[in-house]
PDB file of C-alpha atoms in Angstrom:
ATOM      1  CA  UNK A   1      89.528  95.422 113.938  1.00  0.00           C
ATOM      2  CA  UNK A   2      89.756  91.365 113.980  1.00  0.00           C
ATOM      3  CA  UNK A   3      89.940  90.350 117.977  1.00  0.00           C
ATOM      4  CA  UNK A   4      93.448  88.476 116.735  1.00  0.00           C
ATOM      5  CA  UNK A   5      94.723  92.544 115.896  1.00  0.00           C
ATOM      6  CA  UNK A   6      93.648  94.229 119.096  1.00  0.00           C
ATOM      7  CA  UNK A   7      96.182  95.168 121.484  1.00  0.00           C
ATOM      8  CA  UNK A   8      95.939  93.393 124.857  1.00  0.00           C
ATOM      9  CA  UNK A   9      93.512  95.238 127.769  1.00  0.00           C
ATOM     10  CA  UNK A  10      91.938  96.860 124.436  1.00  0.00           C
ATOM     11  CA  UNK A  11      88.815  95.063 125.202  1.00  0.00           C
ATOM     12  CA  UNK A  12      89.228  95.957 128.891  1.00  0.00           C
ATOM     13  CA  UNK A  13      89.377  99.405 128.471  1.00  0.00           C
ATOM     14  CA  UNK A  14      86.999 100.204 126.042  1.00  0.00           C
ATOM     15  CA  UNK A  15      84.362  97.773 128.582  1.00  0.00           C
ATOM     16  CA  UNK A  16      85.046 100.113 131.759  1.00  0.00           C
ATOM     17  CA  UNK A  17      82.467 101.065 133.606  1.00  0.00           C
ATOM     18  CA  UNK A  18      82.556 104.985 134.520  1.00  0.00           C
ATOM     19  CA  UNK A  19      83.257 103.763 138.254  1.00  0.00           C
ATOM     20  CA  UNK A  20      85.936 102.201 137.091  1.00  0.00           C
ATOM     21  CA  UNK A  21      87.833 105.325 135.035  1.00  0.00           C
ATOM     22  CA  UNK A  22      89.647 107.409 137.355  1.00  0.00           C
ATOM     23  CA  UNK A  23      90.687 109.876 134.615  1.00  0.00           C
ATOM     24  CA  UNK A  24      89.834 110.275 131.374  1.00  0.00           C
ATOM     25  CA  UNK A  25      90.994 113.898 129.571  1.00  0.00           C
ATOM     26  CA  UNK A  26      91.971 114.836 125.972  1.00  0.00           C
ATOM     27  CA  UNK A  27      95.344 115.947 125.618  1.00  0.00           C
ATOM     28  CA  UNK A  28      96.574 117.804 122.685  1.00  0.00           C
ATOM     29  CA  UNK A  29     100.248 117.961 121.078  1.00  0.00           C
ATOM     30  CA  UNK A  30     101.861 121.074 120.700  1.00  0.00           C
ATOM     31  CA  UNK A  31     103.741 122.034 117.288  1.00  0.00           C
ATOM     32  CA  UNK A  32     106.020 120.331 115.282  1.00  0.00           C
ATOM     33  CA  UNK A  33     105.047 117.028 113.112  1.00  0.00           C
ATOM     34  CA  UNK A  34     102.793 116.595 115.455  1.00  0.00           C
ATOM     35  CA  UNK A  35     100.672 119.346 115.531  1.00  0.00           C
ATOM     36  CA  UNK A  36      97.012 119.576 115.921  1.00  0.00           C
ATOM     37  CA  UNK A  37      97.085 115.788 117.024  1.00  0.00           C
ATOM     38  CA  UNK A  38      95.033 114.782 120.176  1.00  0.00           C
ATOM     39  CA  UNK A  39      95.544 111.623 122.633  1.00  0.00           C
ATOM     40  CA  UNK A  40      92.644 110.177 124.979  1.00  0.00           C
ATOM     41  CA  UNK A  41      93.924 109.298 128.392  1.00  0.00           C
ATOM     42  CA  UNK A  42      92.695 106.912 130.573  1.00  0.00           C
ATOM     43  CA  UNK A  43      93.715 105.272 133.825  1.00  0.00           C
ATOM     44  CA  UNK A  44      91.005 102.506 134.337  1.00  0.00           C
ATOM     45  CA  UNK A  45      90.389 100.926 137.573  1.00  0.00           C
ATOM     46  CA  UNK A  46      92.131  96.637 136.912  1.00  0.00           C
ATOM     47  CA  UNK A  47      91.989  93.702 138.544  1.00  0.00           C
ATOM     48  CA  UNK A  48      93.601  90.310 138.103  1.00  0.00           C
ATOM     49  CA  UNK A  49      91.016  89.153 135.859  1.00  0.00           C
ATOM     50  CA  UNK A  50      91.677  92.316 133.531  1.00  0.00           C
ATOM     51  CA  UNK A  51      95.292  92.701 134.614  1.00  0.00           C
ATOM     52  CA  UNK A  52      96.691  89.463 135.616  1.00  0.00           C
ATOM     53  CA  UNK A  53     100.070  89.606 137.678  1.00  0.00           C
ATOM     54  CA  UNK A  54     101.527  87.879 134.715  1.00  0.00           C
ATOM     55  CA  UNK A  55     101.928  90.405 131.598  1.00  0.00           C
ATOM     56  CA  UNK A  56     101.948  88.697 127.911  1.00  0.00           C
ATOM     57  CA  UNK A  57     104.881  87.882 125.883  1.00  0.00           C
ATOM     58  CA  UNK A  58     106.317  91.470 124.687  1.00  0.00           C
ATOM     59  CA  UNK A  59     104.828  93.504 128.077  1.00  0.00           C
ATOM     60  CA  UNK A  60     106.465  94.179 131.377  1.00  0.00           C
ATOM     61  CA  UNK A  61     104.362  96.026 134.408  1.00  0.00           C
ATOM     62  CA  UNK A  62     106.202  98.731 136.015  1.00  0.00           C
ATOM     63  CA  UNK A  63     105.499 100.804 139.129  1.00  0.00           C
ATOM     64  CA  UNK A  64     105.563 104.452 138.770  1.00  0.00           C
ATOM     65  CA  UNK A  65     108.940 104.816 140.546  1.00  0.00           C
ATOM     66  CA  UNK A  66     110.849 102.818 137.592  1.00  0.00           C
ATOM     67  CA  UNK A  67     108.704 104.677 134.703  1.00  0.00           C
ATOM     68  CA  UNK A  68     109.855 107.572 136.314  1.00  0.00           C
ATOM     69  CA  UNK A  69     113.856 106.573 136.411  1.00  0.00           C
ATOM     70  CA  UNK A  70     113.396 105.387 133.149  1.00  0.00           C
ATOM     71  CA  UNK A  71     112.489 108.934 131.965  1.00  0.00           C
ATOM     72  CA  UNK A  72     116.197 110.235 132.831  1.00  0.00           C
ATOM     73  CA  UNK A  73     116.900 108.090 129.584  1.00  0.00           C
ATOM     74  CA  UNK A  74     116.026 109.088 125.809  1.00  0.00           C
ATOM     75  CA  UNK A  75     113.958 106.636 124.061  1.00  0.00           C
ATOM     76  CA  UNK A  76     112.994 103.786 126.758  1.00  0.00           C
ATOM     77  CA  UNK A  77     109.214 105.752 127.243  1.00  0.00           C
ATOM     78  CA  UNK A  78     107.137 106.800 124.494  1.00  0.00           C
ATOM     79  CA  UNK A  79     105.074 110.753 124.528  1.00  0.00           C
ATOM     80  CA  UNK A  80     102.051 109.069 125.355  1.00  0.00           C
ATOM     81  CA  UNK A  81     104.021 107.161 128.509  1.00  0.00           C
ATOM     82  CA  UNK A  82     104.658 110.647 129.538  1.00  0.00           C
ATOM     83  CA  UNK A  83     102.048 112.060 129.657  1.00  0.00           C
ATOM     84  CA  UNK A  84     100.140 109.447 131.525  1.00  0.00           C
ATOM     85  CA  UNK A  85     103.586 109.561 133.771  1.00  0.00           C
ATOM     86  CA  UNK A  86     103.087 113.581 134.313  1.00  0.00           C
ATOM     87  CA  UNK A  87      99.315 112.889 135.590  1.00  0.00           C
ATOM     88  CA  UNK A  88     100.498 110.678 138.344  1.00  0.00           C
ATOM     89  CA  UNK A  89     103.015 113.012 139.005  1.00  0.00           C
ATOM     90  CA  UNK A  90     101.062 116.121 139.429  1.00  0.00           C
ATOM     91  CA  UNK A  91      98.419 114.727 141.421  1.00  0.00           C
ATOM     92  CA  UNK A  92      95.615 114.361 139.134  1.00  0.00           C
ATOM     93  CA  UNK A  93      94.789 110.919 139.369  1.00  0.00           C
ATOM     94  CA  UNK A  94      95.519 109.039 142.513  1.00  0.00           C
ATOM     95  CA  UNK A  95      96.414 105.537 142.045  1.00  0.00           C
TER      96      UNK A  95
END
């Protein structure tokens, strides 16, 4: 994919370090259109040179308290959002 196409922290991500990945799992779909499909899951270790305080144009940071009110609304958080949410959540990564 042409750098100009890749989504921003793509690069970032993909160039962690294992010390820096403090989960990585597979997480499947169940049923429906979506069946049989399979997300990777990552929560990688930032710092302001990877994640500057400053977001680009079309991104917002969030803490996990306002991802988690926004989940008492349809539509405002994706599956995949959700999923990442419910690991925090449960305890199994530790931010």
């Amino acid at each position: 994919m042409p750098a100009a196409d890749r989504p921003p922290f793509l690069d970032a991500v993909l160039a962690a370090g294992p010390d820096r990945i403090r989960y990585a799992a597979l997480h499947s779909e169940e049923g429906g259109r979506f069946l049989d499909a399979v997300s990777r899951c990552l929560f990688v270790e930032a710092d302001a040179a990877t994640a500057p305080d400053s977001p680009p144009p079309g991104f917002q940071w969030a803490s996990v308290g306002q991802l988690n009110a926004l989940t008492a609304h349809p539509h405002y958080l994706n599956v995949q959002a959700r999923t990442l949410l419910s690991c925090v959540n449960s305890g199994a990564v530790r931010l």
